[in-house]
Amino acid sequence: MASVKQFQVTFDCAEPERVARFWCEILGYVVPPPPDGFATWDEYERTLPPEEQGASFVCSDPTGVGPRLYFQRVPEGKVVKNRVHLCVRAGTGLVGDERLATLQAEAERLIALGAVRQRVMLADGVNESCIVMQDIEGNEFCLD
C-alpha cells in the first residue's frame, strides 16, 4: 500500500481569489504562474465561459514543503463551525508570556488583513496559549 506524500487543502468560499490572496499573506504563499501561453491569470480567466470565471484560485508554498491551497466558489455561505481548520504555527517553541506576545502580534497583523479574533485561549498547565481567529469569510483557524 502506497503512502500519501502530498495533499491539498480545499476551501469552499464565495470569492476564491480574495480568500486565496488573504491566505497567501498569512502563510507567505504565492500564486503560481498562469498556464502556458497566458501572461496573467486575468488573461486566462477571460478565455473561460462566464460561469467558470472566478470560480477557483490556487496558492502554494514557494518552498514546496507546505500543502497546496485550493479555493472554490460555492453558492451557499458558511453556516456552522468548521469541522477541520488550519493551525498557523506562529509560536512554535515559545512558551508563557513570550509565546502569547508573539501570537498577539501576529493576530494584530492578520486583523489588519481582515481576519477576526474570536478568543484567546490562555495556557492552562497542559496546553500552551493559542488564539482562535476567523479568515475574511468566517472560516476558523488558530494561531498556535
PDB file of C-alpha atoms in Angstrom:
ATOM      1  CA  MET A   1       0.000   0.000   0.000  1.00  0.00           C
ATOM      2  CA  ALA A   2       1.443   3.372  -1.043  1.00  0.00           C
ATOM      3  CA  SER A   3       1.569   6.238   1.425  1.00  0.00           C
ATOM      4  CA  VAL A   4       0.339   9.709   0.545  1.00  0.00           C
ATOM      5  CA  LYS A   5       3.185  12.196   0.255  1.00  0.00           C
ATOM      6  CA  GLN A   6       1.301  15.361  -0.674  1.00  0.00           C
ATOM      7  CA  PHE A   7      -2.156  16.736  -0.073  1.00  0.00           C
ATOM      8  CA  GLN A   8      -4.197  19.791  -0.946  1.00  0.00           C
ATOM      9  CA  VAL A   9      -6.458  21.741   1.389  1.00  0.00           C
ATOM     10  CA  THR A  10      -9.661  22.940  -0.290  1.00  0.00           C
ATOM     11  CA  PHE A  11     -11.718  25.900   0.897  1.00  0.00           C
ATOM     12  CA  ASP A  12     -15.329  26.439  -0.141  1.00  0.00           C
ATOM     13  CA  CYS A  13     -15.874  30.185  -0.402  1.00  0.00           C
ATOM     14  CA  ALA A  14     -17.740  32.986  -2.162  1.00  0.00           C
ATOM     15  CA  GLU A  15     -14.709  34.866  -3.526  1.00  0.00           C
ATOM     16  CA  PRO A  16     -11.880  32.411  -4.300  1.00  0.00           C
ATOM     17  CA  GLU A  17      -9.207  34.889  -5.395  1.00  0.00           C
ATOM     18  CA  ARG A  18      -9.832  37.251  -2.481  1.00  0.00           C
ATOM     19  CA  VAL A  19      -9.659  34.434   0.093  1.00  0.00           C
ATOM     20  CA  ALA A  20      -6.610  32.869  -1.601  1.00  0.00           C
ATOM     21  CA  ARG A  21      -4.707  36.142  -1.542  1.00  0.00           C
ATOM     22  CA  PHE A  22      -5.597  36.573   2.149  1.00  0.00           C
ATOM     23  CA  TRP A  23      -4.083  33.156   2.919  1.00  0.00           C
ATOM     24  CA  CYS A  24      -1.022  33.977   0.793  1.00  0.00           C
ATOM     25  CA  GLU A  25      -0.402  36.922   3.131  1.00  0.00           C
ATOM     26  CA  ILE A  26      -0.860  34.812   6.256  1.00  0.00           C
ATOM     27  CA  LEU A  27       1.359  31.931   5.181  1.00  0.00           C
ATOM     28  CA  GLY A  28       3.871  33.569   2.839  1.00  0.00           C
ATOM     29  CA  TYR A  29       2.407  31.520  -0.010  1.00  0.00           C
ATOM     30  CA  VAL A  30       2.456  32.587  -3.650  1.00  0.00           C
ATOM     31  CA  VAL A  31       0.094  32.454  -6.600  1.00  0.00           C
ATOM     32  CA  PRO A  32       1.570  30.062  -9.174  1.00  0.00           C
ATOM     33  CA  PRO A  33       2.257  31.321 -12.691  1.00  0.00           C
ATOM     34  CA  PRO A  34      -0.663  31.270 -15.152  1.00  0.00           C
ATOM     35  CA  PRO A  35      -0.973  28.382 -17.624  1.00  0.00           C
ATOM     36  CA  ASP A  36       1.414  28.299 -20.571  1.00  0.00           C
ATOM     37  CA  GLY A  37       0.500  30.778 -23.266  1.00  0.00           C
ATOM     38  CA  PHE A  38      -1.006  33.343 -20.850  1.00  0.00           C
ATOM     39  CA  ALA A  39       0.769  36.364 -19.428  1.00  0.00           C
ATOM     40  CA  THR A  40      -1.623  36.751 -16.461  1.00  0.00           C
ATOM     41  CA  TRP A  41      -4.361  34.854 -14.661  1.00  0.00           C
ATOM     42  CA  ASP A  42      -6.840  37.560 -15.792  1.00  0.00           C
ATOM     43  CA  GLU A  43      -5.947  36.842 -19.402  1.00  0.00           C
ATOM     44  CA  TYR A  44      -6.542  33.117 -18.807  1.00  0.00           C
ATOM     45  CA  GLU A  45      -9.838  33.746 -16.967  1.00  0.00           C
ATOM     46  CA  ARG A  46     -11.225  35.700 -19.945  1.00  0.00           C
ATOM     47  CA  THR A  47     -10.944  32.527 -22.066  1.00  0.00           C
ATOM     48  CA  LEU A  48     -13.315  30.622 -19.781  1.00  0.00           C
ATOM     49  CA  PRO A  49     -17.102  30.542 -20.051  1.00  0.00           C
ATOM     50  CA  PRO A  50     -18.654  33.313 -17.899  1.00  0.00           C
ATOM     51  CA  GLU A  51     -19.958  30.862 -15.280  1.00  0.00           C
ATOM     52  CA  GLU A  52     -16.423  29.485 -14.745  1.00  0.00           C
ATOM     53  CA  GLN A  53     -14.664  32.846 -14.493  1.00  0.00           C
ATOM     54  CA  GLY A  54     -13.509  33.444 -10.921  1.00  0.00           C
ATOM     55  CA  ALA A  55     -14.745  30.002  -9.853  1.00  0.00           C
ATOM     56  CA  SER A  56     -11.437  28.902  -8.341  1.00  0.00           C
ATOM     57  CA  PHE A  57      -7.994  30.078  -7.334  1.00  0.00           C
ATOM     58  CA  VAL A  58      -4.830  28.423  -6.032  1.00  0.00           C
ATOM     59  CA  CYS A  59      -1.859  29.330  -3.896  1.00  0.00           C
ATOM     60  CA  SER A  60       1.160  27.306  -2.908  1.00  0.00           C
ATOM     61  CA  ASP A  61       4.153  27.232  -0.629  1.00  0.00           C
ATOM     62  CA  PRO A  62       7.112  28.674  -2.567  1.00  0.00           C
ATOM     63  CA  THR A  63       9.402  26.156  -0.840  1.00  0.00           C
ATOM     64  CA  GLY A  64       7.247  23.223  -1.958  1.00  0.00           C
ATOM     65  CA  VAL A  65       7.006  21.930   1.613  1.00  0.00           C
ATOM     66  CA  GLY A  66       3.503  23.011   2.633  1.00  0.00           C
ATOM     67  CA  PRO A  67       0.275  21.810   1.026  1.00  0.00           C
ATOM     68  CA  ARG A  68      -1.285  23.491  -1.995  1.00  0.00           C
ATOM     69  CA  LEU A  69      -4.388  25.510  -1.099  1.00  0.00           C
ATOM     70  CA  TYR A  70      -7.336  25.396  -3.495  1.00  0.00           C
ATOM     71  CA  PHE A  71     -10.265  27.821  -3.220  1.00  0.00           C
ATOM     72  CA  GLN A  72     -13.532  27.026  -4.974  1.00  0.00           C
ATOM     73  CA  ARG A  73     -16.643  29.135  -5.301  1.00  0.00           C
ATOM     74  CA  VAL A  74     -19.777  27.591  -3.850  1.00  0.00           C
ATOM     75  CA  PRO A  75     -23.281  29.100  -3.844  1.00  0.00           C
ATOM     76  CA  GLU A  76     -24.010  28.651  -0.146  1.00  0.00           C
ATOM     77  CA  GLY A  77     -22.454  30.661   2.663  1.00  0.00           C
ATOM     78  CA  LYS A  78     -20.761  29.293   5.750  1.00  0.00           C
ATOM     79  CA  VAL A  79     -23.367  28.244   8.289  1.00  0.00           C
ATOM     80  CA  VAL A  80     -21.683  26.349  11.143  1.00  0.00           C
ATOM     81  CA  LYS A  81     -18.250  25.878  12.717  1.00  0.00           C
ATOM     82  CA  ASN A  82     -15.562  24.241  10.576  1.00  0.00           C
ATOM     83  CA  ARG A  83     -15.027  20.533  11.245  1.00  0.00           C
ATOM     84  CA  VAL A  84     -11.412  20.921  10.068  1.00  0.00           C
ATOM     85  CA  HIS A  85      -9.276  24.015  10.498  1.00  0.00           C
ATOM     86  CA  LEU A  86      -5.734  25.181   9.879  1.00  0.00           C
ATOM     87  CA  CYS A  87      -3.377  25.924  12.749  1.00  0.00           C
ATOM     88  CA  VAL A  88      -0.907  28.642  11.830  1.00  0.00           C
ATOM     89  CA  ARG A  89       2.215  27.806  13.847  1.00  0.00           C
ATOM     90  CA  ALA A  90       3.315  31.332  14.782  1.00  0.00           C
ATOM     91  CA  GLY A  91       4.552  30.484  18.289  1.00  0.00           C
ATOM     92  CA  THR A  92       6.375  27.193  17.761  1.00  0.00           C
ATOM     93  CA  GLY A  93       8.957  26.618  20.501  1.00  0.00           C
ATOM     94  CA  LEU A  94       7.825  29.596  22.572  1.00  0.00           C
ATOM     95  CA  VAL A  95       6.167  29.374  25.994  1.00  0.00           C
ATOM     96  CA  GLY A  96       4.491  31.630  28.518  1.00  0.00           C
ATOM     97  CA  ASP A  97       4.421  35.393  28.058  1.00  0.00           C
ATOM     98  CA  GLU A  98       6.842  35.303  25.112  1.00  0.00           C
ATOM     99  CA  ARG A  99       4.542  32.931  23.209  1.00  0.00           C
ATOM    100  CA  LEU A 100       1.418  34.953  23.993  1.00  0.00           C
ATOM    101  CA  ALA A 101       3.077  38.227  22.930  1.00  0.00           C
ATOM    102  CA  THR A 102       4.198  36.644  19.639  1.00  0.00           C
ATOM    103  CA  LEU A 103       0.718  35.276  18.970  1.00  0.00           C
ATOM    104  CA  GLN A 104      -0.921  38.596  19.805  1.00  0.00           C
ATOM    105  CA  ALA A 105       1.441  40.477  17.472  1.00  0.00           C
ATOM    106  CA  GLU A 106       0.645  38.046  14.652  1.00  0.00           C
ATOM    107  CA  ALA A 107      -3.085  38.352  15.392  1.00  0.00           C
ATOM    108  CA  GLU A 108      -2.837  42.148  15.027  1.00  0.00           C
ATOM    109  CA  ARG A 109      -1.089  41.729  11.649  1.00  0.00           C
ATOM    110  CA  LEU A 110      -3.847  39.387  10.467  1.00  0.00           C
ATOM    111  CA  ILE A 111      -6.631  41.631  11.768  1.00  0.00           C
ATOM    112  CA  ALA A 112      -5.203  44.395   9.558  1.00  0.00           C
ATOM    113  CA  LEU A 113      -5.670  41.971   6.621  1.00  0.00           C
ATOM    114  CA  GLY A 114      -9.326  41.377   7.539  1.00  0.00           C
ATOM    115  CA  ALA A 115      -9.146  38.472   9.995  1.00  0.00           C
ATOM    116  CA  VAL A 116     -11.250  38.476  13.155  1.00  0.00           C
ATOM    117  CA  ARG A 117     -10.033  37.421  16.602  1.00  0.00           C
ATOM    118  CA  GLN A 118     -12.606  35.135  18.209  1.00  0.00           C
ATOM    119  CA  ARG A 119     -10.952  34.340  21.513  1.00  0.00           C
ATOM    120  CA  VAL A 120      -7.635  33.946  23.303  1.00  0.00           C
ATOM    121  CA  MET A 121      -7.112  30.607  24.993  1.00  0.00           C
ATOM    122  CA  LEU A 122      -4.533  31.063  27.742  1.00  0.00           C
ATOM    123  CA  ALA A 123      -2.044  28.397  28.803  1.00  0.00           C
ATOM    124  CA  ASP A 124      -3.603  26.057  31.353  1.00  0.00           C
ATOM    125  CA  GLY A 125      -0.676  23.936  32.528  1.00  0.00           C
ATOM    126  CA  VAL A 126      -1.378  21.295  29.855  1.00  0.00           C
ATOM    127  CA  ASN A 127      -1.704  23.327  26.651  1.00  0.00           C
ATOM    128  CA  GLU A 128       0.145  26.475  25.683  1.00  0.00           C
ATOM    129  CA  SER A 129      -1.745  29.638  24.690  1.00  0.00           C
ATOM    130  CA  CYS A 130      -3.384  29.951  21.283  1.00  0.00           C
ATOM    131  CA  ILE A 131      -5.679  32.432  19.574  1.00  0.00           C
ATOM    132  CA  VAL A 132      -8.783  31.361  17.663  1.00  0.00           C
ATOM    133  CA  MET A 133      -9.336  33.530  14.575  1.00  0.00           C
ATOM    134  CA  GLN A 134     -11.601  33.729  11.518  1.00  0.00           C
ATOM    135  CA  ASP A 135     -10.490  34.475   7.969  1.00  0.00           C
ATOM    136  CA  ILE A 136     -12.212  37.030   5.748  1.00  0.00           C
ATOM    137  CA  GLU A 137     -15.134  34.667   5.038  1.00  0.00           C
ATOM    138  CA  GLY A 138     -15.548  33.413   8.600  1.00  0.00           C
ATOM    139  CA  ASN A 139     -13.534  30.178   8.426  1.00  0.00           C
ATOM    140  CA  GLU A 140     -11.975  29.396  11.795  1.00  0.00           C
ATOM    141  CA  PHE A 141      -8.232  28.911  12.218  1.00  0.00           C
ATOM    142  CA  CYS A 142      -5.852  29.008  15.151  1.00  0.00           C
ATOM    143  CA  LEU A 143      -2.650  30.856  15.826  1.00  0.00           C
ATOM    144  CA  ASP A 144      -0.609  28.495  17.931  1.00  0.00           C
TER     145      ASP A 144
END
